[in-house]
PDB file of C-alpha atoms in Angstrom:
ATOM      1  CA  TYR A1227     174.622 285.257 -40.407  1.00  0.00           C
ATOM      2  CA  GLY A1228     175.172 283.172 -37.286  1.00  0.00           C
ATOM      3  CA  SER A1229     173.272 280.058 -38.374  1.00  0.00           C
ATOM      4  CA  VAL A1230     173.266 277.211 -40.824  1.00  0.00           C
ATOM      5  CA  ASP A1231     169.914 276.699 -42.510  1.00  0.00           C
ATOM      6  CA  ILE A1232     170.749 274.441 -45.463  1.00  0.00           C
ATOM      7  CA  LEU A1233     173.460 271.928 -46.204  1.00  0.00           C
ATOM      8  CA  VAL A1234     173.881 270.263 -49.596  1.00  0.00           C
ATOM      9  CA  ASN A1235     176.329 267.368 -49.308  1.00  0.00           C
ATOM     10  CA  SER A1236     177.549 266.836 -52.854  1.00  0.00           C
ATOM     11  CA  ALA A1237     181.283 266.078 -52.759  1.00  0.00           C
ATOM     12  CA  ALA A1238     182.247 262.802 -54.412  1.00  0.00           C
ATOM     13  CA  TYR A1239     184.858 261.148 -56.543  1.00  0.00           C
ATOM     14  CA  THR A1240     183.717 260.920 -60.159  1.00  0.00           C
ATOM     15  CA  ASN A1241     185.134 259.948 -63.532  1.00  0.00           C
ATOM     16  CA  LYS A1242     186.770 263.405 -63.558  1.00  0.00           C
ATOM     17  CA  THR A1243     188.263 263.194 -60.053  1.00  0.00           C
ATOM     18  CA  LYS A1244     189.518 259.630 -59.832  1.00  0.00           C
ATOM     19  CA  THR A1245     191.266 257.648 -57.121  1.00  0.00           C
ATOM     20  CA  ASP A1246     194.428 255.714 -57.999  1.00  0.00           C
ATOM     21  CA  SER A1247     192.579 252.546 -59.050  1.00  0.00           C
ATOM     22  CA  PHE A1248     189.257 254.127 -60.054  1.00  0.00           C
ATOM     23  CA  ASP A1249     189.438 252.502 -63.502  1.00  0.00           C
ATOM     24  CA  ASN A1250     190.420 249.063 -62.208  1.00  0.00           C
ATOM     25  CA  SER A1251     188.131 246.057 -62.249  1.00  0.00           C
ATOM     26  CA  PHE A1252     186.368 244.875 -59.111  1.00  0.00           C
ATOM     27  CA  GLU A1253     189.084 242.289 -58.499  1.00  0.00           C
ATOM     28  CA  ASN A1254     191.894 244.850 -58.910  1.00  0.00           C
ATOM     29  CA  THR A1255     190.522 247.724 -56.840  1.00  0.00           C
ATOM     30  CA  THR A1256     193.076 248.673 -54.211  1.00  0.00           C
ATOM     31  CA  LEU A1257     192.162 249.030 -50.569  1.00  0.00           C
ATOM     32  CA  GLU A1258     193.650 252.520 -50.693  1.00  0.00           C
ATOM     33  CA  SER A1259     191.297 253.512 -53.525  1.00  0.00           C
ATOM     34  CA  TRP A1260     188.336 251.929 -51.716  1.00  0.00           C
ATOM     35  CA  ASN A1261     189.139 253.884 -48.547  1.00  0.00           C
ATOM     36  CA  GLN A1262     189.719 257.155 -50.425  1.00  0.00           C
ATOM     37  CA  MET A1263     186.336 256.939 -52.098  1.00  0.00           C
ATOM     38  CA  LEU A1264     184.449 255.965 -48.951  1.00  0.00           C
ATOM     39  CA  ASN A1265     186.224 258.734 -47.024  1.00  0.00           C
ATOM     40  CA  VAL A1266     185.082 261.420 -49.461  1.00  0.00           C
ATOM     41  CA  ASN A1267     181.720 260.093 -50.644  1.00  0.00           C
ATOM     42  CA  LEU A1268     180.377 258.661 -47.391  1.00  0.00           C
ATOM     43  CA  THR A1269     182.466 259.831 -44.433  1.00  0.00           C
ATOM     44  CA  GLY A1270     182.515 263.361 -45.862  1.00  0.00           C
ATOM     45  CA  SER A1271     178.716 263.338 -46.028  1.00  0.00           C
ATOM     46  CA  PHE A1272     178.522 262.015 -42.455  1.00  0.00           C
ATOM     47  CA  LEU A1273     180.853 264.740 -41.180  1.00  0.00           C
ATOM     48  CA  GLY A1274     178.914 267.404 -43.080  1.00  0.00           C
ATOM     49  CA  CYS A1275     175.625 266.209 -41.571  1.00  0.00           C
ATOM     50  CA  GLN A1276     177.102 265.988 -38.090  1.00  0.00           C
ATOM     51  CA  THR A1277     178.650 269.463 -38.191  1.00  0.00           C
ATOM     52  CA  ALA A1278     175.643 271.196 -39.777  1.00  0.00           C
ATOM     53  CA  ALA A1279     173.252 269.491 -37.347  1.00  0.00           C
ATOM     54  CA  LYS A1280     175.020 271.078 -34.368  1.00  0.00           C
ATOM     55  CA  TYR A1281     174.439 274.550 -35.811  1.00  0.00           C
ATOM     56  CA  MET A1282     170.940 273.748 -37.043  1.00  0.00           C
ATOM     57  CA  LYS A1283     169.926 272.601 -33.555  1.00  0.00           C
ATOM     58  CA  MET A1284     171.009 275.982 -32.173  1.00  0.00           C
ATOM     59  CA  GLY A1285     168.913 277.674 -34.879  1.00  0.00           C
ATOM     60  CA  LYS A1286     165.937 275.382 -34.199  1.00  0.00           C
ATOM     61  CA  GLY A1287     165.902 273.653 -37.575  1.00  0.00           C
ATOM     62  CA  GLY A1288     167.181 273.355 -41.087  1.00  0.00           C
ATOM     63  CA  SER A1289     167.417 271.168 -44.155  1.00  0.00           C
ATOM     64  CA  ILE A1290     170.174 268.736 -45.025  1.00  0.00           C
ATOM     65  CA  ILE A1291     170.184 267.434 -48.587  1.00  0.00           C
ATOM     66  CA  ASN A1292     172.527 264.578 -49.347  1.00  0.00           C
ATOM     67  CA  ILE A1293     173.341 263.894 -52.982  1.00  0.00           C
ATOM     68  CA  SER A1294     173.285 260.195 -53.657  1.00  0.00           C
ATOM     69  CA  SER A1295     173.407 258.664 -57.101  1.00  0.00           C
ATOM     70  CA  LEU A1296     171.530 256.444 -59.442  1.00  0.00           C
ATOM     71  CA  TYR A1297     174.014 253.844 -58.227  1.00  0.00           C
ATOM     72  CA  GLY A1298     172.865 254.328 -54.658  1.00  0.00           C
ATOM     73  CA  VAL A1299     169.545 252.844 -55.779  1.00  0.00           C
ATOM     74  CA  VAL A1300     170.558 250.288 -58.404  1.00  0.00           C
ATOM     75  CA  SER A1301     173.767 248.642 -59.509  1.00  0.00           C
ATOM     76  CA  PRO A1302     175.527 249.937 -62.626  1.00  0.00           C
ATOM     77  CA  ASN A1303     174.685 248.243 -65.881  1.00  0.00           C
ATOM     78  CA  HIS A1304     178.253 247.118 -66.547  1.00  0.00           C
ATOM     79  CA  LYS A1305     177.498 246.292 -70.199  1.00  0.00           C
ATOM     80  CA  MET A1306     177.029 249.990 -70.907  1.00  0.00           C
ATOM     81  CA  TYR A1307     180.629 251.030 -70.203  1.00  0.00           C
ATOM     82  CA  PRO A1308     183.140 249.090 -72.385  1.00  0.00           C
ATOM     83  CA  GLY A1309     184.809 251.319 -74.960  1.00  0.00           C
ATOM     84  CA  THR A1310     183.407 254.548 -73.502  1.00  0.00           C
ATOM     85  CA  GLY A1311     186.313 255.493 -71.227  1.00  0.00           C
ATOM     86  CA  ILE A1312     183.942 255.473 -68.258  1.00  0.00           C
ATOM     87  CA  VAL A1313     183.739 253.005 -65.384  1.00  0.00           C
ATOM     88  CA  GLN A1314     181.778 252.770 -62.184  1.00  0.00           C
ATOM     89  CA  PRO A1315     183.927 251.326 -59.418  1.00  0.00           C
ATOM     90  CA  ILE A1316     182.562 249.214 -56.591  1.00  0.00           C
ATOM     91  CA  ALA A1317     183.426 251.799 -53.937  1.00  0.00           C
ATOM     92  CA  TYR A1318     181.337 254.459 -55.705  1.00  0.00           C
ATOM     93  CA  THR A1319     178.229 252.277 -55.660  1.00  0.00           C
ATOM     94  CA  VAL A1320     178.765 251.143 -52.077  1.00  0.00           C
ATOM     95  CA  SER A1321     179.411 254.698 -50.871  1.00  0.00           C
ATOM     96  CA  LYS A1322     176.260 256.022 -52.519  1.00  0.00           C
ATOM     97  CA  HIS A1323     174.193 253.220 -50.994  1.00  0.00           C
ATOM     98  CA  GLY A1324     175.751 254.327 -47.707  1.00  0.00           C
ATOM     99  CA  VAL A1325     174.614 257.903 -48.313  1.00  0.00           C
ATOM    100  CA  MET A1326     171.067 256.567 -48.583  1.00  0.00           C
ATOM    101  CA  GLY A1327     171.430 254.789 -45.224  1.00  0.00           C
ATOM    102  CA  LEU A1328     172.992 257.875 -43.658  1.00  0.00           C
ATOM    103  CA  THR A1329     170.040 259.950 -44.882  1.00  0.00           C
ATOM    104  CA  LYS A1330     167.475 257.623 -43.323  1.00  0.00           C
ATOM    105  CA  TYR A1331     169.334 257.339 -40.021  1.00  0.00           C
ATOM    106  CA  ALA A1332     170.046 261.056 -39.668  1.00  0.00           C
ATOM    107  CA  SER A1333     166.499 261.974 -40.672  1.00  0.00           C
ATOM    108  CA  THR A1334     164.952 260.019 -37.814  1.00  0.00           C
ATOM    109  CA  TRP A1335     167.586 261.165 -35.329  1.00  0.00           C
ATOM    110  CA  LEU A1336     167.270 264.868 -36.152  1.00  0.00           C
ATOM    111  CA  ALA A1337     163.560 265.246 -37.008  1.00  0.00           C
ATOM    112  CA  GLU A1338     162.514 266.149 -33.460  1.00  0.00           C
ATOM    113  CA  ASP A1339     164.979 269.043 -33.610  1.00  0.00           C
ATOM    114  CA  GLY A1340     163.240 270.461 -36.694  1.00  0.00           C
ATOM    115  CA  ILE A1341     166.006 269.297 -39.014  1.00  0.00           C
ATOM    116  CA  ARG A1342     164.869 267.635 -42.221  1.00  0.00           C
ATOM    117  CA  VAL A1343     167.313 265.236 -43.841  1.00  0.00           C
ATOM    118  CA  ASN A1344     166.570 263.991 -47.345  1.00  0.00           C
ATOM    119  CA  SER A1345     168.490 262.943 -50.408  1.00  0.00           C
ATOM    120  CA  ILE A1346     168.378 263.515 -54.119  1.00  0.00           C
ATOM    121  CA  THR A1347     169.333 260.777 -56.526  1.00  0.00           C
ATOM    122  CA  PRO A1348     170.385 262.238 -59.844  1.00  0.00           C
ATOM    123  CA  GLY A1349     170.544 259.977 -62.840  1.00  0.00           C
ATOM    124  CA  GLY A1350     173.307 260.452 -65.340  1.00  0.00           C
ATOM    125  CA  ILE A1351     174.247 264.123 -65.640  1.00  0.00           C
ATOM    126  CA  PHE A1352     175.657 265.176 -69.000  1.00  0.00           C
ATOM    127  CA  ASP A1353     179.245 266.370 -68.713  1.00  0.00           C
ATOM    128  CA  GLY A1354     180.871 266.026 -72.117  1.00  0.00           C
ATOM    129  CA  HIS A1355     180.331 262.274 -72.459  1.00  0.00           C
ATOM    130  CA  SER A1356     181.320 260.427 -75.627  1.00  0.00           C
ATOM    131  CA  ASP A1357     178.794 259.736 -78.370  1.00  0.00           C
ATOM    132  CA  LEU A1358     179.021 255.987 -77.722  1.00  0.00           C
ATOM    133  CA  PHE A1359     178.208 256.471 -74.044  1.00  0.00           C
ATOM    134  CA  LEU A1360     175.355 258.869 -74.831  1.00  0.00           C
ATOM    135  CA  GLU A1361     173.882 256.383 -77.302  1.00  0.00           C
ATOM    136  CA  ARG A1362     174.005 253.518 -74.805  1.00  0.00           C
ATOM    137  CA  PHE A1363     172.695 255.656 -71.970  1.00  0.00           C
ATOM    138  CA  GLY A1364     169.837 256.936 -74.116  1.00  0.00           C
ATOM    139  CA  GLN A1365     168.776 253.393 -74.987  1.00  0.00           C
ATOM    140  CA  LEU A1366     168.494 252.545 -71.298  1.00  0.00           C
ATOM    141  CA  SER A1367     166.688 255.684 -70.119  1.00  0.00           C
ATOM    142  CA  PRO A1368     162.946 256.215 -70.691  1.00  0.00           C
ATOM    143  CA  ASN A1369     163.487 259.870 -71.600  1.00  0.00           C
ATOM    144  CA  GLY A1370     166.242 258.849 -74.019  1.00  0.00           C
ATOM    145  CA  ARG A1371     168.974 261.137 -72.684  1.00  0.00           C
ATOM    146  CA  MET A1372     171.158 262.192 -69.800  1.00  0.00           C
ATOM    147  CA  SER A1373     169.949 264.957 -67.506  1.00  0.00           C
ATOM    148  CA  LYS A1374     171.304 268.501 -67.448  1.00  0.00           C
ATOM    149  CA  LYS A1375     172.782 269.827 -64.186  1.00  0.00           C
ATOM    150  CA  GLU A1376     170.112 272.511 -63.938  1.00  0.00           C
ATOM    151  CA  GLU A1377     167.371 269.871 -63.958  1.00  0.00           C
ATOM    152  CA  LEU A1378     168.253 269.192 -60.307  1.00  0.00           C
ATOM    153  CA  ASP A1379     167.506 272.795 -59.315  1.00  0.00           C
ATOM    154  CA  GLY A1380     163.781 272.243 -58.679  1.00  0.00           C
ATOM    155  CA  ALA A1381     164.426 269.272 -56.405  1.00  0.00           C
ATOM    156  CA  LEU A1382     167.091 271.192 -54.474  1.00  0.00           C
ATOM    157  CA  ILE A1383     164.889 274.259 -54.044  1.00  0.00           C
ATOM    158  CA  TYR A1384     161.936 272.131 -52.963  1.00  0.00           C
ATOM    159  CA  LEU A1385     163.890 270.195 -50.318  1.00  0.00           C
ATOM    160  CA  ALA A1386     165.624 273.344 -49.066  1.00  0.00           C
ATOM    161  CA  SER A1387     162.368 275.297 -48.724  1.00  0.00           C
ATOM    162  CA  ASN A1388     159.442 275.112 -46.323  1.00  0.00           C
ATOM    163  CA  ALA A1389     157.392 273.585 -49.157  1.00  0.00           C
ATOM    164  CA  SER A1390     158.910 270.285 -48.008  1.00  0.00           C
ATOM    165  CA  SER A1391     158.336 270.892 -44.286  1.00  0.00           C
ATOM    166  CA  SER A1392     156.852 267.422 -43.809  1.00  0.00           C
ATOM    167  CA  VAL A1393     159.295 265.564 -46.070  1.00  0.00           C
ATOM    168  CA  ILE A1394     161.699 263.633 -43.870  1.00  0.00           C
ATOM    169  CA  GLY A1395     164.053 260.799 -44.798  1.00  0.00           C
ATOM    170  CA  GLN A1396     162.997 260.655 -48.414  1.00  0.00           C
ATOM    171  CA  ASN A1397     164.989 260.154 -51.575  1.00  0.00           C
ATOM    172  CA  LEU A1398     163.850 262.254 -54.500  1.00  0.00           C
ATOM    173  CA  ILE A1399     164.893 260.520 -57.717  1.00  0.00           C
ATOM    174  CA  VAL A1400     165.603 262.808 -60.684  1.00  0.00           C
ATOM    175  CA  ASP A1401     166.801 260.287 -63.256  1.00  0.00           C
ATOM    176  CA  GLY A1402     164.722 260.631 -66.413  1.00  0.00           C
ATOM    177  CA  GLY A1403     162.907 257.439 -65.456  1.00  0.00           C
ATOM    178  CA  TRP A1404     166.014 255.196 -65.345  1.00  0.00           C
ATOM    179  CA  THR A1405     164.961 253.366 -62.163  1.00  0.00           C
ATOM    180  CA  THR A1406     161.384 252.765 -63.320  1.00  0.00           C
ATOM    181  CA  TRP A1407     162.303 249.912 -65.696  1.00  0.00           C
TER     182      TRP A1407
END
């Protein structure tokens, strides 16, 4: 239609799309794996923001929504993971903290052009996790469970719509209360 009105930056390495040393300990993470994850999770978000902003400026505004992570706000609770087949590598946490910084920077740079930049921090999203992981996660979350993908829909619609016309540089946390402890 000749314009870009909304960008949702959501690409990231996860436990389903791993780098070569995704499962390695902090001490054994390879530089290649570190760079791969930062390139997708952080540099990819930067490039998406940069490209969309050029088109949004021509259209006199828009909304950029960066998807961060629970681990862009807090560090992983490493005691939760042993025996579950799930890990959270250092580069994931660092990249998601970077997405938060990118959001704040871009929001102040682009606001005068009518472009709103915000982020959403999902908590754990259920995706076929093991019973052991679900039990541990539930014990650490005030609502006692992981979120469903569709529970992010309201936050996305809000930040994409004019209902959030004065929301700039904010991080909307949708985590079942995880970060309130």
